[in-house]
Amino acid sequence: LFSDAPAEYRAPALEYGERVGIAFQLLDDVIDLSDDPDETGKVPGTDLRAGVPTMPYLLLGRAADPASRALKATIDDGVARIADGADPGILDEAIGNLRDHAVTEATRRQAYEWADAAIAAIDPLPTGVVRDALVKLAHVIVDRSS
């Protein structure tokens, strides 16, 4: 956008940026649940413990089965208790359960879908080093572990 490229590349570049940004955030939501803080650099469930809704949590809220509803209720209760000063460790088991739940894999698939859509958005750009770098960036974003 700042390179004096032809105007017809503006919309594809903006669309790419929006979509790759969403892919990044979705994968970040998955990484937040990782059980390996040495690899990710994050304590598992940091966002959830702080009351920040993540995509796995939001998808969990849409699940109708009793086990999913119970898990969501446990997380909600734990977040409220942590806000009142409880030890954040009270959510360790629930975060592990959410990590293993189908909604977390669904979030990972969504990240790949958004990355693919970002790549498709830049089809109008000419082939070459810049486009290749943008494609590689989209792949790196969803294949990262931290």
Protein backbone atom coordinates (compact mmCIF):
# COMPACT_ATOMS: atom_id res chain seq x y z
CA LEU A 1 0.00 0.00 0.00
CA PHE A 2 2.91 2.33 0.66
CA SER A 3 5.02 1.15 -2.28
CA ASP A 4 3.29 3.16 -5.01
CA ALA A 5 1.93 -0.09 -6.42
CA PRO A 6 -0.92 0.13 -8.91
CA ALA A 7 -4.29 1.03 -7.35
CA GLU A 8 -5.82 -2.31 -8.36
CA TYR A 9 -3.54 -4.04 -5.82
CA ARG A 10 -4.92 -2.03 -2.88
CA ALA A 11 -8.09 -4.08 -2.28
CA PRO A 12 -6.35 -7.47 -2.57
CA ALA A 13 -3.62 -6.31 -0.17
CA LEU A 14 -6.17 -5.06 2.36
CA GLU A 15 -8.20 -8.25 2.11
CA TYR A 16 -5.03 -10.32 2.55
CA GLY A 17 -4.08 -8.34 5.65
CA GLU A 18 -7.48 -8.72 7.27
CA ARG A 19 -7.68 -12.43 6.58
CA VAL A 20 -4.14 -13.27 7.59
CA GLY A 21 -4.68 -11.25 10.78
CA ILE A 22 -7.74 -13.32 11.65
CA ALA A 23 -5.79 -16.52 10.94
CA PHE A 24 -3.06 -15.27 13.29
CA GLN A 25 -5.54 -14.58 16.10
CA LEU A 26 -7.32 -17.91 15.69
CA LEU A 27 -4.02 -19.80 15.94
CA ASP A 28 -3.08 -17.64 18.93
CA ASP A 29 -6.29 -18.83 20.61
CA VAL A 30 -5.21 -22.44 20.03
CA ILE A 31 -1.68 -21.74 21.26
CA ASP A 32 -3.15 -20.19 24.41
CA LEU A 33 -4.37 -23.67 25.34
CA SER A 34 -1.06 -25.42 24.71
CA ASP A 35 0.27 -27.49 27.57
CA ASP A 36 3.91 -26.60 26.81
CA PRO A 37 4.73 -23.12 28.13
CA ASP A 38 8.41 -23.57 27.24
CA GLU A 39 7.45 -23.91 23.56
CA THR A 40 4.75 -21.24 23.45
CA GLY A 41 6.11 -18.75 25.95
CA LYS A 42 2.66 -18.60 27.55
CA VAL A 43 1.11 -20.14 30.63
CA PRO A 44 -1.71 -22.38 29.34
CA GLY A 45 -5.03 -20.58 29.36
CA THR A 46 -3.63 -17.11 30.04
CA ASP A 47 -6.38 -15.45 28.00
CA LEU A 48 -9.21 -17.49 29.50
CA ARG A 49 -7.97 -17.04 33.07
CA ALA A 50 -8.03 -13.28 32.42
CA GLY A 51 -11.61 -13.49 31.18
CA VAL A 52 -10.68 -12.94 27.52
CA PRO A 53 -12.96 -15.07 25.34
CA THR A 54 -11.13 -17.14 22.76
CA MET A 55 -12.57 -18.89 19.73
CA PRO A 56 -12.46 -22.37 21.32
CA TYR A 57 -14.39 -20.96 24.28
CA LEU A 58 -16.89 -19.20 22.00
CA LEU A 59 -17.43 -22.37 19.98
CA LEU A 60 -17.81 -24.31 23.22
CA GLY A 61 -20.64 -21.95 24.12
CA ARG A 62 -22.48 -22.99 20.95
CA ALA A 63 -22.17 -26.71 21.69
CA ALA A 64 -25.38 -28.28 22.92
CA ASP A 65 -24.14 -31.52 24.46
CA PRO A 66 -24.16 -31.80 28.27
CA ALA A 67 -20.39 -32.33 28.58
CA SER A 68 -19.67 -29.15 26.64
CA ARG A 69 -22.18 -27.17 28.66
CA ALA A 70 -20.66 -28.45 31.88
CA LEU A 71 -17.16 -27.54 30.73
CA LYS A 72 -18.28 -24.02 29.81
CA ALA A 73 -19.97 -23.62 33.19
CA THR A 74 -16.78 -24.78 34.94
CA ILE A 75 -14.72 -22.27 32.97
CA ASP A 76 -17.19 -19.45 33.63
CA ASP A 77 -17.22 -20.23 37.35
CA GLY A 78 -13.42 -20.42 37.46
CA VAL A 79 -12.99 -17.12 35.63
CA ALA A 80 -15.39 -15.43 38.06
CA ARG A 81 -13.57 -16.90 41.05
CA ILE A 82 -10.17 -15.85 39.68
CA ALA A 83 -11.52 -12.31 39.21
CA ASP A 84 -12.40 -12.42 42.91
CA GLY A 85 -8.85 -13.42 43.83
CA ALA A 86 -8.82 -17.22 43.57
CA ASP A 87 -5.71 -19.07 42.44
CA PRO A 88 -5.66 -19.21 38.61
CA GLY A 89 -4.68 -22.87 38.94
CA ILE A 90 -8.31 -23.74 39.61
CA LEU A 91 -8.80 -23.76 35.83
CA ASP A 92 -5.92 -26.11 34.99
CA GLU A 93 -8.08 -29.18 34.46
CA ALA A 94 -10.80 -27.32 32.57
CA ILE A 95 -8.20 -25.77 30.25
CA GLY A 96 -6.81 -29.24 29.58
CA ASN A 97 -10.31 -30.44 28.76
CA LEU A 98 -10.87 -27.50 26.43
CA ARG A 99 -7.51 -28.19 24.75
CA ASP A 100 -8.69 -31.75 23.99
CA HIS A 101 -12.21 -30.71 22.94
CA ALA A 102 -13.24 -30.74 19.28
CA VAL A 103 -13.76 -26.96 19.35
CA THR A 104 -10.02 -26.40 19.63
CA GLU A 105 -9.34 -28.45 16.51
CA ALA A 106 -12.21 -26.62 14.80
CA THR A 107 -10.48 -23.34 15.65
CA ARG A 108 -7.23 -24.63 14.15
CA ARG A 109 -9.11 -25.56 10.95
CA GLN A 110 -10.64 -22.09 10.86
CA ALA A 111 -7.16 -20.56 11.07
CA TYR A 112 -6.08 -22.60 8.04
CA GLU A 113 -9.23 -21.61 6.15
CA TRP A 114 -8.59 -17.91 6.82
CA ALA A 115 -4.94 -18.29 5.76
CA ASP A 116 -6.06 -19.99 2.53
CA ALA A 117 -8.55 -17.17 1.95
CA ALA A 118 -5.77 -14.61 2.50
CA ILE A 119 -3.64 -16.35 -0.11
CA ALA A 120 -6.55 -16.45 -2.54
CA ALA A 121 -7.10 -12.73 -2.02
CA ILE A 122 -3.71 -11.89 -3.50
CA ASP A 123 -4.28 -13.80 -6.73
CA PRO A 124 -4.47 -10.47 -8.63
CA LEU A 125 -0.93 -9.57 -7.53
CA PRO A 126 1.82 -10.42 -10.00
CA THR A 127 3.81 -13.56 -9.37
CA GLY A 128 7.19 -12.91 -7.88
CA VAL A 129 9.12 -12.39 -4.68
CA VAL A 130 6.53 -10.21 -2.92
CA ARG A 131 3.61 -12.51 -3.56
CA ASP A 132 5.70 -15.56 -2.66
CA ALA A 133 6.68 -13.91 0.63
CA LEU A 134 3.04 -13.14 1.46
CA VAL A 135 2.06 -16.76 0.75
CA LYS A 136 4.90 -18.00 2.94
CA LEU A 137 3.89 -15.61 5.73
CA ALA A 138 0.32 -16.96 5.70
CA HIS A 139 1.67 -20.51 6.01
CA VAL A 140 4.10 -19.61 8.80
CA ILE A 141 1.33 -17.91 10.77
CA VAL A 142 -0.80 -21.04 10.96
CA ASP A 143 2.07 -23.49 11.33
CA ARG A 144 3.67 -21.73 14.31
CA SER A 145 3.67 -22.99 17.88
CA SER A 146 4.33 -19.74 19.69
